[in-house]
Amino acid sequence: AAHGVVRWRLCDIAQWLNAEYGVSLDETTVGRELKAMGFRKLSARPRRHAQNELAVAAFKETSLPRRRSRGQYAWRSSAGGEAR
């Protein structure tokens, strides 16, 4: 990991800015400036570690309604053209 940090937290960035440039900024200020520059917080999606993957697969096969394929919409006309 670059600079020995795997995930950059606001407190890590504020500390790095202080060590590198001698600038002391509050975490809120760092967050506001990063947001203004277009950066966004990324986080991992939570995963349920205790779930049974076989049970999930079986549930998806039997419980969810099947989606229609692209050509089977009710609003299309039977004359071959699309209804407006």
Tab-separated table of N, CA and C in Angstrom:
chain	number	residue	atom	x	y	z
A	1	ALA	N	0.840	-1.188	0.000
A	1	ALA	CA	0.000	0.000	0.000
A	1	ALA	C	0.880	1.245	0.000
A	2	ALA	N	0.442	2.226	-0.741
A	2	ALA	CA	1.192	3.478	-0.808
A	2	ALA	C	1.165	4.180	0.543
A	3	HIS	N	2.286	4.662	0.982
A	3	HIS	CA	2.428	5.391	2.246
A	3	HIS	C	2.067	4.535	3.456
A	4	GLY	N	1.983	3.214	3.303
A	4	GLY	CA	1.663	2.342	4.418
A	4	GLY	C	0.217	2.403	4.859
A	5	VAL	N	-0.657	2.975	4.034
A	5	VAL	CA	-2.070	3.100	4.380
A	5	VAL	C	-2.895	2.336	3.357
A	6	VAL	N	-3.771	1.448	3.833
A	6	VAL	CA	-4.626	0.689	2.932
A	6	VAL	C	-5.855	1.502	2.567
A	7	ARG	N	-6.477	2.107	3.545
A	7	ARG	CA	-7.652	2.957	3.331
A	7	ARG	C	-7.369	4.333	3.903
A	8	TRP	N	-7.552	5.333	3.080
A	8	TRP	CA	-7.317	6.701	3.522
A	8	TRP	C	-8.563	7.230	4.219
A	9	ARG	N	-8.440	7.454	5.513
A	9	ARG	CA	-9.506	8.106	6.263
A	9	ARG	C	-9.219	9.600	6.286
A	10	LEU	N	-10.222	10.386	6.612
A	10	LEU	CA	-10.020	11.832	6.665
A	10	LEU	C	-8.938	12.209	7.674
A	11	CYS	N	-8.902	11.509	8.797
A	11	CYS	CA	-7.882	11.821	9.801
A	11	CYS	C	-6.489	11.482	9.277
A	12	ASP	N	-6.367	10.411	8.467
A	12	ASP	CA	-5.077	10.061	7.867
A	12	ASP	C	-4.625	11.131	6.876
A	13	ILE	N	-5.555	11.614	6.055
A	13	ILE	CA	-5.222	12.638	5.064
A	13	ILE	C	-4.828	13.938	5.755
A	14	ALA	N	-5.562	14.316	6.798
A	14	ALA	CA	-5.238	15.537	7.540
A	14	ALA	C	-3.852	15.422	8.172
A	15	GLN	N	-3.539	14.261	8.720
A	15	GLN	CA	-2.230	14.042	9.336
A	15	GLN	C	-1.124	14.071	8.281
A	16	TRP	N	-1.375	13.471	7.115
A	16	TRP	CA	-0.394	13.463	6.030
A	16	TRP	C	-0.141	14.881	5.516
A	17	LEU	N	-1.214	15.668	5.359
A	17	LEU	CA	-1.060	17.053	4.915
A	17	LEU	C	-0.220	17.857	5.911
A	18	ASN	N	-0.421	17.592	7.194
A	18	ASN	CA	0.342	18.285	8.220
A	18	ASN	C	1.812	17.885	8.156
A	19	ALA	N	2.089	16.592	8.011
A	19	ALA	CA	3.470	16.120	7.966
A	19	ALA	C	4.172	16.541	6.675
A	20	GLU	N	3.467	16.508	5.563
A	20	GLU	CA	4.068	16.770	4.251
A	20	GLU	C	4.201	18.265	3.950
A	21	TYR	N	3.178	19.035	4.292
A	21	TYR	CA	3.148	20.443	3.909
A	21	TYR	C	3.080	21.412	5.086
A	22	GLY	N	2.958	20.896	6.303
A	22	GLY	CA	2.879	21.766	7.466
A	22	GLY	C	1.556	22.502	7.582
A	23	VAL	N	0.522	21.967	6.937
A	23	VAL	CA	-0.800	22.593	6.953
A	23	VAL	C	-1.678	21.832	7.938
A	24	SER	N	-2.280	22.538	8.877
A	24	SER	CA	-3.152	21.910	9.860
A	24	SER	C	-4.607	22.174	9.480
A	25	LEU	N	-5.313	21.104	9.119
A	25	LEU	CA	-6.716	21.222	8.723
A	25	LEU	C	-7.570	20.271	9.543
A	26	ASP	N	-8.788	20.696	9.815
A	26	ASP	CA	-9.755	19.840	10.487
A	26	ASP	C	-10.252	18.773	9.505
A	27	GLU	N	-10.655	17.619	10.022
A	27	GLU	CA	-11.162	16.531	9.173
A	27	GLU	C	-12.364	16.981	8.344
A	28	THR	N	-13.215	17.817	8.927
A	28	THR	CA	-14.391	18.310	8.205
A	28	THR	C	-13.972	19.135	6.992
A	29	THR	N	-12.949	19.960	7.170
A	29	THR	CA	-12.453	20.781	6.067
A	29	THR	C	-11.859	19.907	4.973
A	30	VAL	N	-11.096	18.901	5.365
A	30	VAL	CA	-10.509	17.977	4.386
A	30	VAL	C	-11.618	17.281	3.603
A	31	GLY	N	-12.639	16.811	4.294
A	31	GLY	CA	-13.755	16.142	3.630
A	31	GLY	C	-14.496	17.057	2.683
A	32	ARG	N	-14.726	18.293	3.095
A	32	ARG	CA	-15.428	19.262	2.254
A	32	ARG	C	-14.619	19.573	0.995
A	33	GLU	N	-13.309	19.746	1.133
A	33	GLU	CA	-12.454	20.049	-0.021
A	33	GLU	C	-12.361	18.860	-0.973
A	34	LEU	N	-12.261	17.652	-0.435
A	34	LEU	CA	-12.217	16.463	-1.295
A	34	LEU	C	-13.521	16.309	-2.065
A	35	LYS	N	-14.638	16.579	-1.409
A	35	LYS	CA	-15.934	16.496	-2.081
A	35	LYS	C	-16.030	17.537	-3.191
A	36	ALA	N	-15.529	18.738	-2.931
A	36	ALA	CA	-15.547	19.794	-3.942
A	36	ALA	C	-14.669	19.438	-5.139
A	37	MET	N	-13.632	18.617	-4.901
A	37	MET	CA	-12.738	18.187	-5.982
A	37	MET	C	-13.302	16.993	-6.745
A	38	GLY	N	-14.447	16.475	-6.296
A	38	GLY	CA	-15.088	15.375	-7.008
A	38	GLY	C	-14.832	14.004	-6.422
A	39	PHE	N	-14.132	13.921	-5.302
A	39	PHE	CA	-13.887	12.630	-4.675
A	39	PHE	C	-15.109	12.191	-3.888
A	40	ARG	N	-15.329	10.891	-3.809
A	40	ARG	CA	-16.453	10.330	-3.067
A	40	ARG	C	-15.964	9.213	-2.158
A	41	LYS	N	-16.667	9.009	-1.077
A	41	LYS	CA	-16.350	7.922	-0.158
A	41	LYS	C	-16.769	6.602	-0.793
A	42	LEU	N	-15.883	5.642	-0.802
A	42	LEU	CA	-16.198	4.306	-1.286
A	42	LEU	C	-16.195	3.354	-0.107
A	43	SER	N	-17.174	2.479	-0.058
A	43	SER	CA	-17.202	1.479	1.000
A	43	SER	C	-17.661	0.157	0.417
A	44	ALA	N	-17.212	-0.908	1.034
A	44	ALA	CA	-17.570	-2.237	0.562
A	44	ALA	C	-19.015	-2.541	0.921
A	45	ARG	N	-19.673	-3.284	0.065
A	45	ARG	CA	-21.044	-3.684	0.335
A	45	ARG	C	-21.036	-4.766	1.413
A	46	PRO	N	-21.908	-4.657	2.411
A	46	PRO	CA	-21.907	-5.664	3.477
A	46	PRO	C	-22.294	-7.039	2.952
A	47	ARG	N	-21.662	-8.054	3.499
A	47	ARG	CA	-21.941	-9.424	3.085
A	47	ARG	C	-22.369	-10.212	4.314
A	48	ARG	N	-23.361	-11.038	4.142
A	48	ARG	CA	-23.850	-11.867	5.245
A	48	ARG	C	-23.030	-13.151	5.271
A	49	HIS	N	-22.105	-13.239	6.200
A	49	HIS	CA	-21.177	-14.361	6.230
A	49	HIS	C	-21.835	-15.671	6.642
A	50	ALA	N	-22.920	-15.603	7.386
A	50	ALA	CA	-23.544	-16.820	7.892
A	50	ALA	C	-24.603	-17.382	6.953
A	51	GLN	N	-24.825	-16.764	5.804
A	51	GLN	CA	-25.890	-17.247	4.930
A	51	GLN	C	-25.472	-18.515	4.195
A	52	ASN	N	-26.455	-19.309	3.867
A	52	ASN	CA	-26.243	-20.558	3.149
A	52	ASN	C	-26.402	-20.268	1.659
A	53	GLU	N	-25.310	-20.378	0.899
A	53	GLU	CA	-25.345	-20.019	-0.518
A	53	GLU	C	-26.250	-20.948	-1.322
A	54	LEU	N	-26.343	-22.209	-0.938
A	54	LEU	CA	-27.231	-23.139	-1.644
A	54	LEU	C	-28.692	-22.758	-1.424
A	55	ALA	N	-29.019	-22.360	-0.208
A	55	ALA	CA	-30.391	-21.943	0.080
A	55	ALA	C	-30.733	-20.659	-0.675
A	56	VAL	N	-29.783	-19.750	-0.802
A	56	VAL	CA	-30.019	-18.508	-1.538
A	56	VAL	C	-30.273	-18.815	-3.007
A	57	ALA	N	-29.474	-19.708	-3.598
A	57	ALA	CA	-29.647	-20.075	-5.007
A	57	ALA	C	-30.996	-20.745	-5.229
A	58	ALA	N	-31.394	-21.627	-4.315
A	58	ALA	CA	-32.687	-22.301	-4.443
A	58	ALA	C	-33.831	-21.296	-4.323
A	59	PHE	N	-33.704	-20.340	-3.428
A	59	PHE	CA	-34.730	-19.315	-3.266
A	59	PHE	C	-34.877	-18.486	-4.539
A	60	LYS	N	-33.745	-18.102	-5.135
A	60	LYS	CA	-33.795	-17.288	-6.344
A	60	LYS	C	-34.455	-18.036	-7.498
A	61	GLU	N	-34.244	-19.344	-7.575
A	61	GLU	CA	-34.822	-20.131	-8.669
A	61	GLU	C	-36.327	-20.318	-8.516
A	62	THR	N	-36.806	-20.464	-7.297
A	62	THR	CA	-38.208	-20.817	-7.093
A	62	THR	C	-39.096	-19.655	-6.678
A	63	SER	N	-38.545	-18.626	-6.064
A	63	SER	CA	-39.387	-17.601	-5.460
A	63	SER	C	-39.554	-16.331	-6.279
A	64	LEU	N	-38.626	-16.016	-7.122
A	64	LEU	CA	-38.700	-14.757	-7.852
A	64	LEU	C	-39.411	-14.942	-9.184
A	65	PRO	N	-40.276	-14.005	-9.567
A	65	PRO	CA	-40.947	-14.120	-10.869
A	65	PRO	C	-39.939	-13.912	-11.992
A	66	ARG	N	-40.136	-14.609	-13.078
A	66	ARG	CA	-39.229	-14.485	-14.219
A	66	ARG	C	-39.552	-13.216	-14.991
A	67	ARG	N	-38.533	-12.556	-15.466
A	67	ARG	CA	-38.715	-11.346	-16.268
A	67	ARG	C	-38.997	-11.734	-17.707
A	68	ARG	N	-39.797	-10.912	-18.372
A	68	ARG	CA	-40.071	-11.157	-19.780
A	68	ARG	C	-38.839	-10.803	-20.598
A	69	SER	N	-38.677	-11.489	-21.721
A	69	SER	CA	-37.574	-11.131	-22.597
A	69	SER	C	-37.908	-9.824	-23.289
A	70	ARG	N	-36.952	-9.248	-23.941
A	70	ARG	CA	-37.126	-7.920	-24.516
A	70	ARG	C	-38.253	-7.821	-25.518
A	71	GLY	N	-38.522	-8.851	-26.296
A	71	GLY	CA	-39.525	-8.765	-27.343
A	71	GLY	C	-40.937	-9.072	-26.908
A	72	GLN	N	-41.204	-9.275	-25.627
A	72	GLN	CA	-42.527	-9.702	-25.171
A	72	GLN	C	-43.250	-8.616	-24.378
A	73	TYR	N	-43.205	-7.394	-24.835
A	73	TYR	CA	-43.895	-6.328	-24.126
A	73	TYR	C	-45.347	-6.243	-24.584
A	74	ALA	N	-46.232	-5.945	-23.676
A	74	ALA	CA	-47.659	-5.895	-23.978
A	74	ALA	C	-48.018	-4.673	-24.815
A	75	TRP	N	-47.214	-3.622	-24.796
A	75	TRP	CA	-47.580	-2.410	-25.501
A	75	TRP	C	-47.215	-2.436	-26.977
A	76	ARG	N	-46.555	-3.474	-27.443
A	76	ARG	CA	-46.233	-3.565	-28.869
A	76	ARG	C	-47.446	-4.051	-29.642
A	77	SER	N	-47.631	-3.526	-30.822
A	77	SER	CA	-48.786	-3.926	-31.627
A	77	SER	C	-48.508	-5.252	-32.319
A	78	SER	N	-49.556	-5.958	-32.671
A	78	SER	CA	-49.404	-7.248	-33.341
A	78	SER	C	-49.146	-7.082	-34.833
A	79	ALA	N	-49.219	-5.857	-35.345
A	79	ALA	CA	-49.013	-5.607	-36.775
A	79	ALA	C	-47.530	-5.521	-37.128
A	80	GLY	N	-46.667	-5.674	-36.160
A	80	GLY	CA	-45.244	-5.661	-36.435
A	80	GLY	C	-44.556	-4.368	-36.044
A	81	GLY	N	-45.273	-3.277	-36.018
A	81	GLY	CA	-44.678	-2.005	-35.626
A	81	GLY	C	-44.889	-1.752	-34.147
A	82	GLU	N	-44.165	-0.813	-33.624
A	82	GLU	CA	-44.328	-0.482	-32.215
A	82	GLU	C	-45.464	0.519	-32.040
A	83	ALA	N	-46.243	0.331	-31.003
A	83	ALA	CA	-47.323	1.274	-30.680
A	83	ALA	C	-46.704	2.534	-30.105
A	84	ARG	N	-47.322	3.660	-30.347
A	84	ARG	CA	-46.763	4.922	-29.832
A	84	ARG	C	-47.568	5.464	-28.704
